[in-house]
Amino acid sequence: MSDTPERLRRLRELFDAVMDLPPADRDSYLDQVTASDPLLRREVEALITSSDMTDVRLESPMGARAFPPPDAAPLVGQRLGAYDVVRLVGMGGMGAVYEAVRADDQYRKRVAIKIVQRGLDSDLTLARFRRERQILASLEHPNIATLLDGGVTPDGRPFLVMEFVEGDPITTWCDARARSIRERVALFRQVCGAVQHAHKNLVVHRDLKPGNILVTDDGTAKLLDFGIAKLLGDEGDDDAMPLTRGGARAFTPEYASPEQIRGLQLSTASDVYSLGVVFFELLVGRRPHLFTSHAVIDIEQVVLTAAVPRPSAVVTDDAAARRGERTADRLRRRLRGELDQIALMALRPEPTLRYASVDAFDDDLRRHLTSLPIAAQRGWAGYRLRKFAQRNLAAVTASVLVLLALIGGVISTTAQARRARAAQLKSDRVSGFLAELLASVRPERGGRDVPVSEVLDGAAKRIETELAGEPAVRAELESVIGGSYQSLGRYDDAKRHLDTALALRRRVDGARSNSAVIGLNNVAGLFLARGELDKADTMFREALALKRGTSSKPDTLLASVLDNLGSVAHGRGQDLEGETFHRQALAIRRDISGPRNDMVAFSLNNVAVSLGDQNKWAAAESLHRQAIAILEANHPTPHPLVADAMNALATALDLQGKNAAAESAYVETVTMRRKLLGPEHPDYAFTVFNYAMFEFDQKRYAHAMELASEVLSLRGKSLPESHPSVAAALQTVGRCLDQLGDTPGGARALTESLELRKRYLPAGSWLIASSEGVLGEHYVLTKEYRRAEQLLLHTDEVLRGVMGADSPRTQTNVKRIVALYDAWGQPEKSAAFKAKLVAKSP
């Protein structure tokens, strides 16, 4: 029987009457009123079934049941036309959605198949299904899931084949990535474009909600599910369907417009309202109305009677954090004004007072993002003047400065202006010197292609004479040059320049200035890189005391000093203290810069390293991955900072014994750094060395030696003799040669590694002791037990004094001593050291 308006109204009336009855009385009532029309009874029963299904999980973004119907599973593994059904994705009031793959001779493509379920294939449902197919066929937009194909199952049920969209609801996607308000508005505009396209094709969606707006990994929004959409001007639709009773509704009440809930005639204004609800939720993490129960009748009552609050009035700390704001007050200020007005205009209860179209809604969002006046804001002169100033900041600022200068020349005579001018001149002078220096070695300028070290050597000679009368400029450049020498491992040269910079900073800016703290931090950082932990600790603590004495307000400099103190503690094996310092730095950086700043990712990595050294691997790995997620969101890959974070994750995976994942991360990092930095960069060499150590632990000695040899090929080029990677790579080569049977070659490499560390590191360094321990391991292999004992016991003494008995490095050396006494046949001594082994925490 056709779906006439009269029949649809009769069906609605009957359904309403049945749902008002106790469940026990429904069958007898239907027996009476549908005795002459069995099809009508079946359609009412199908609606009751749909009601039960949609009531199971009201908040499910897919409208999905908690369990599939009995006939859902048999379709999995079957073929529908050219498509192999892979799995059930979700269930809704009209039917089920499956993932499938086109697997004929033409091509393979991942698709979604929507199919009417048995028991729900009434005339009404089939009419809706046919209309959805008609609607999707008329829509072609990059932000709307595409209709690809269609067909009929062997038992006569129609199905649609659509683009498979793998993504998350728009609210979930934004929260998981802590997207800012500006980023959320920009993403929401994609949705507006899709809905406006539907409206231009005379289609009203009628069920806009986050579950029908998915966002893919690359940030593309996709509008789904036109199952209850309406064709404007089509009077033969299902507006007479029972929409709200008992949960059997053709929309989601939490996102429905007031006129939709009342069952009135709908227009595009209804979609504007639903988009307003989604927009409100994107801004503050909750819908405009709060409900005391999930009963549909209660939801309807609230939507129809309660006033919509301003988004800024319902902000929470959690919502602020998920939007990259440090506090709720900051988010409140971000929303107050224009975004409040835009949301409220979309959510006005009277359709005629909302935005006239989704296009108008979208245009106000565009104007907000570009600092133009919005239609939702009253057009008072002050508001428009402020927007003009925001758009033309440079011109307005210049005009104001001219005006102030004419009034009294105030700006030019203040101390603040003099300081700003001096800082600008210093910055210009530093930039000019560096630009001239780099230009001097460009081939096209008559120069030649030279190593970075030679450029630095030339700068070091020039700076002392050319900038003798500009101590502030020279201090900045001495810091740059000293830091560059440090990155190349030329520590003696680095110290000379960093010491000079510190002295100049103290002379120019004062011994208790922030500038002096920077100088102390830089020199202490050099001691840390050289392994002189006591000296580093002393200077960092001096910098910390000075910093706290000059200002009580935390800033990025304080965070840097705290982070460095954490690294000192880590180097000493004091992992809990190191974690504390790193977490303090992390908290400051988050508070100042928000949760998605690059330096927050840096601190997350440092905390993760401290946790790993405490064998808290699950937490450590999680933080490493958080850091990578932040950096990948901030920078297109490949990027040096992403590579740094990936290198840290690879090491964490390696030390956990997650060999497959670690190897993948090492290879990815090596590939990224080689592409970004080239095969001679020290950072690339560092990753190759780590990968070599991993391969050694996997007993792939030939490949490990090949990788370590690649690092050594840079010796005397981009890596000076003093660079830590040279001694470390020699050590790996020596250990590989031992395992491959060339113990004389192993002895030469290990001895050379130890001598390099003795030459360039201070006496008592734990790195020297570590080299002695590895050489002692070699002597165990060659059965030179007395020589091994002398070295291993000395290593044990140093490591216990510097790092403590429980340090992983100390424990590794204890295991070597146990192996020595076992091989030497001295069980008593072996047992004594076995007792010193510490069981690993789970």
Tab-separated table of C-alpha atoms in Angstrom, residues 162-382:
chain	number	residue	atom	x	y	z
A	162	MET	CA	28.703	4.519	0.276
A	163	GLU	CA	32.162	5.914	0.812
A	164	PHE	CA	33.631	4.369	3.975
A	165	VAL	CA	34.508	7.148	6.387
A	166	GLU	CA	36.956	6.186	9.124
A	167	GLY	CA	36.926	8.915	11.701
A	168	ASP	CA	35.616	10.161	15.020
A	169	PRO	CA	32.650	12.389	15.859
A	170	ILE	CA	33.694	15.997	15.470
A	171	THR	CA	33.536	16.726	19.211
A	172	THR	CA	35.564	13.630	20.100
A	173	TRP	CA	38.141	14.373	17.382
A	174	CYS	CA	38.691	17.943	18.609
A	175	ASP	CA	38.878	16.986	22.288
A	176	ALA	CA	41.340	14.147	21.679
A	177	ARG	CA	43.689	16.602	19.950
A	178	ALA	CA	43.045	19.569	22.290
A	179	ARG	CA	42.087	21.723	19.314
A	180	SER	CA	41.900	25.447	20.018
A	181	ILE	CA	38.707	27.458	19.632
A	182	ARG	CA	40.004	28.967	16.420
A	183	GLU	CA	40.787	25.528	14.990
A	184	ARG	CA	37.356	24.244	16.008
A	185	VAL	CA	35.614	27.152	14.321
A	186	ALA	CA	37.609	26.557	11.135
A	187	LEU	CA	36.738	22.842	11.160
A	188	PHE	CA	33.055	23.572	11.856
A	189	ARG	CA	32.973	25.746	8.754
A	190	GLN	CA	33.601	22.604	6.681
A	191	VAL	CA	30.386	21.198	8.121
A	192	CYS	CA	28.506	24.391	7.345
A	193	GLY	CA	29.668	24.142	3.743
A	194	ALA	CA	28.358	20.588	3.460
A	195	VAL	CA	24.961	21.418	4.981
A	196	GLN	CA	24.617	24.520	2.821
A	197	HIS	CA	25.317	22.375	-0.250
A	198	ALA	CA	22.495	20.059	0.792
A	199	HIS	CA	20.171	23.027	1.285
A	200	LYS	CA	20.991	24.366	-2.171
A	201	ASN	CA	19.884	20.991	-3.483
A	202	LEU	CA	16.607	21.346	-1.526
A	203	VAL	CA	17.606	18.821	1.152
A	204	VAL	CA	17.120	19.341	4.900
A	205	HIS	CA	19.211	16.838	6.890
A	206	ARG	CA	17.051	16.857	10.081
A	207	ASP	CA	19.477	14.793	12.209
A	208	LEU	CA	22.644	16.864	12.525
A	209	LYS	CA	24.689	15.727	15.532
A	210	PRO	CA	28.357	14.843	16.236
A	211	GLY	CA	27.735	11.165	15.467
A	212	ASN	CA	26.713	12.099	11.932
A	213	ILE	CA	29.714	14.407	11.465
A	214	LEU	CA	32.902	12.375	11.410
A	215	VAL	CA	36.406	13.811	11.075
A	216	THR	CA	39.193	11.768	9.506
A	217	ASP	CA	42.814	11.683	10.656
A	218	ASP	CA	43.774	14.393	8.160
A	219	GLY	CA	41.168	16.818	9.554
A	220	THR	CA	38.473	16.429	6.890
A	221	ALA	CA	34.878	16.592	8.130
A	222	LYS	CA	32.355	14.217	6.518
A	223	LEU	CA	28.581	14.566	6.841
A	224	LEU	CA	26.755	11.222	7.073
A	225	ASP	CA	23.293	9.660	7.371
A	226	PHE	CA	20.627	11.328	5.262
A	227	GLY	CA	18.205	8.555	6.284
A	228	ILE	CA	15.584	10.966	7.614
A	229	ALA	CA	16.434	13.933	5.425
A	230	LYS	CA	13.577	15.807	3.793
A	231	LEU	CA	13.244	17.052	0.252
A	232	LEU	CA	11.865	20.574	0.406
A	233	GLY	CA	8.561	20.878	-1.405
A	234	ASP	CA	7.937	17.119	-1.266
A	235	GLU	CA	4.582	16.720	0.467
A	236	GLY	CA	4.679	12.961	0.202
A	237	ASP	CA	7.346	12.536	2.853
A	238	ASP	CA	7.000	11.113	6.340
A	239	ASP	CA	6.304	14.286	8.284
A	240	ALA	CA	3.241	12.505	9.630
A	241	MET	CA	5.437	9.773	11.115
A	242	PRO	CA	5.419	9.394	14.899
A	243	LEU	CA	8.578	11.322	15.693
A	244	THR	CA	8.893	11.642	19.431
A	245	ARG	CA	6.890	9.100	21.330
A	246	GLY	CA	8.698	6.471	23.351
A	247	GLY	CA	12.023	6.967	21.602
A	248	ALA	CA	10.808	5.932	18.139
A	249	ARG	CA	11.817	9.237	16.651
A	250	ALA	CA	13.249	10.181	13.299
A	251	PHE	CA	15.706	12.562	14.943
A	252	THR	CA	17.819	12.956	18.072
A	253	PRO	CA	15.943	15.116	20.634
A	254	GLU	CA	19.118	16.556	22.203
A	255	TYR	CA	19.990	18.204	18.869
A	256	ALA	CA	16.499	18.796	17.483
A	257	SER	CA	14.973	22.227	16.955
A	258	PRO	CA	11.889	23.250	18.938
A	259	GLU	CA	9.700	23.113	15.827
A	260	GLN	CA	11.016	19.629	15.036
A	261	ILE	CA	10.088	18.433	18.513
A	262	ARG	CA	6.611	19.951	18.184
A	263	GLY	CA	6.101	18.112	14.896
A	264	LEU	CA	5.680	21.327	12.895
A	265	GLN	CA	6.581	21.911	9.263
A	266	LEU	CA	10.376	22.063	8.896
A	267	SER	CA	12.671	24.272	6.862
A	268	THR	CA	16.400	24.844	6.595
A	269	ALA	CA	16.131	26.844	9.854
A	270	SER	CA	15.801	23.523	11.704
A	271	ASP	CA	19.250	22.463	10.491
A	272	VAL	CA	20.600	25.876	11.540
A	273	TYR	CA	19.406	25.168	15.089
A	274	SER	CA	20.933	21.653	15.158
A	275	LEU	CA	24.214	23.055	13.875
A	276	GLY	CA	23.999	25.623	16.666
A	277	VAL	CA	23.791	22.814	19.239
A	278	VAL	CA	26.848	21.108	17.739
A	279	PHE	CA	28.694	24.438	17.634
A	280	PHE	CA	27.830	25.134	21.295
A	281	GLU	CA	29.177	21.693	22.239
A	282	LEU	CA	32.384	22.289	20.292
A	283	LEU	CA	32.927	25.547	22.179
A	284	VAL	CA	32.365	24.398	25.764
A	285	GLY	CA	32.113	20.585	25.828
A	286	ARG	CA	28.406	20.335	26.654
A	287	ARG	CA	25.085	20.935	24.907
A	288	PRO	CA	23.042	24.090	25.576
A	289	HIS	CA	20.592	22.217	27.797
A	290	LEU	CA	21.259	19.841	30.675
A	291	PHE	CA	18.804	16.997	31.211
A	292	THR	CA	17.852	15.384	34.513
A	293	SER	CA	16.987	12.098	32.780
A	294	HIS	CA	17.350	10.397	29.419
A	295	ALA	CA	13.607	10.030	29.004
A	296	VAL	CA	12.603	11.604	25.705
A	297	ILE	CA	9.622	13.422	27.218
A	298	ASP	CA	11.913	15.113	29.779
A	299	ILE	CA	14.381	16.129	27.069
A	300	GLU	CA	11.562	17.618	25.018
A	301	GLN	CA	10.260	19.611	27.987
A	302	VAL	CA	13.646	21.199	28.630
A	303	VAL	CA	14.312	22.056	24.964
A	304	LEU	CA	10.888	23.639	24.586
A	305	THR	CA	10.897	25.704	27.779
A	306	ALA	CA	14.423	26.412	29.078
A	307	ALA	CA	16.487	29.405	27.962
A	308	VAL	CA	19.777	28.797	26.188
A	309	PRO	CA	22.777	30.061	28.248
A	310	ARG	CA	25.712	31.907	26.762
A	311	PRO	CA	28.606	29.511	26.040
A	312	SER	CA	30.964	31.688	28.109
A	313	ALA	CA	28.659	31.294	31.129
A	314	VAL	CA	29.051	27.505	31.321
A	315	VAL	CA	32.818	27.137	30.854
A	316	THR	CA	34.676	24.610	33.035
A	317	ASP	CA	38.350	24.005	33.741
A	318	ASP	CA	38.181	20.674	31.926
A	319	ALA	CA	36.690	22.321	28.838
A	320	ALA	CA	39.439	24.950	28.907
A	321	ALA	CA	42.188	22.315	29.072
A	322	ARG	CA	40.689	20.417	26.126
A	323	ARG	CA	40.784	23.613	24.098
A	324	GLY	CA	44.391	24.520	24.844
A	325	GLU	CA	43.564	27.264	27.355
A	326	ARG	CA	45.372	27.457	30.691
A	327	THR	CA	42.319	28.426	32.740
A	328	ALA	CA	38.551	28.603	32.482
A	329	ASP	CA	38.796	32.407	32.679
A	330	ARG	CA	40.940	32.498	29.549
A	331	LEU	CA	38.433	30.380	27.635
A	332	ARG	CA	35.584	32.491	29.000
A	333	ARG	CA	37.233	35.654	27.678
A	334	ARG	CA	37.827	33.951	24.327
A	335	LEU	CA	34.125	33.140	23.950
A	336	ARG	CA	32.601	36.233	25.502
A	337	GLY	CA	31.196	38.590	22.909
A	338	GLU	CA	31.163	37.438	19.319
A	339	LEU	CA	31.156	33.654	19.740
A	340	ASP	CA	28.469	33.944	22.409
A	341	GLN	CA	26.362	36.018	20.029
A	342	ILE	CA	26.897	33.679	17.073
A	343	ALA	CA	25.878	30.605	19.072
A	344	LEU	CA	22.814	32.296	20.578
A	345	MET	CA	21.609	33.563	17.211
A	346	ALA	CA	21.770	30.039	15.754
A	347	LEU	CA	19.878	28.704	18.785
A	348	ARG	CA	16.995	31.174	18.921
A	349	PRO	CA	13.720	29.307	19.489
A	350	GLU	CA	11.894	31.270	16.769
A	351	PRO	CA	13.018	30.007	13.330
A	352	THR	CA	12.585	33.436	11.737
A	353	LEU	CA	14.997	35.049	14.229
A	354	ARG	CA	17.860	32.603	13.609
A	355	TYR	CA	20.378	32.983	10.834
A	356	ALA	CA	18.470	33.127	7.570
A	357	SER	CA	20.634	30.315	6.196
A	358	VAL	CA	23.582	28.111	7.052
A	359	ASP	CA	25.533	30.293	4.641
A	360	ALA	CA	24.815	33.328	6.861
A	361	PHE	CA	25.885	31.329	9.939
A	362	ASP	CA	29.110	30.345	8.164
A	363	ASP	CA	29.725	33.913	7.009
A	364	ASP	CA	29.618	35.202	10.592
A	365	LEU	CA	32.178	32.554	11.552
A	366	ARG	CA	34.384	33.663	8.671
A	367	ARG	CA	34.035	37.293	9.714
A	368	HIS	CA	34.920	36.417	13.296
A	369	LEU	CA	38.083	34.622	12.191
A	370	THR	CA	39.136	37.585	10.048
A	371	SER	CA	38.234	40.287	12.625
A	372	LEU	CA	35.345	41.699	10.571
A	373	PRO	CA	32.088	42.837	12.225
A	374	ILE	CA	29.589	39.994	12.589
A	375	ALA	CA	25.861	40.147	11.819
A	376	ALA	CA	24.941	38.702	15.220
A	377	GLN	CA	26.557	41.607	17.067
A	378	ARG	CA	24.818	44.923	17.471
A	379	GLY	CA	26.309	47.473	15.074
A	380	TRP	CA	27.275	50.119	17.590
A	381	ALA	CA	30.123	52.408	16.589
A	382	GLY	CA	32.570	51.344	19.305
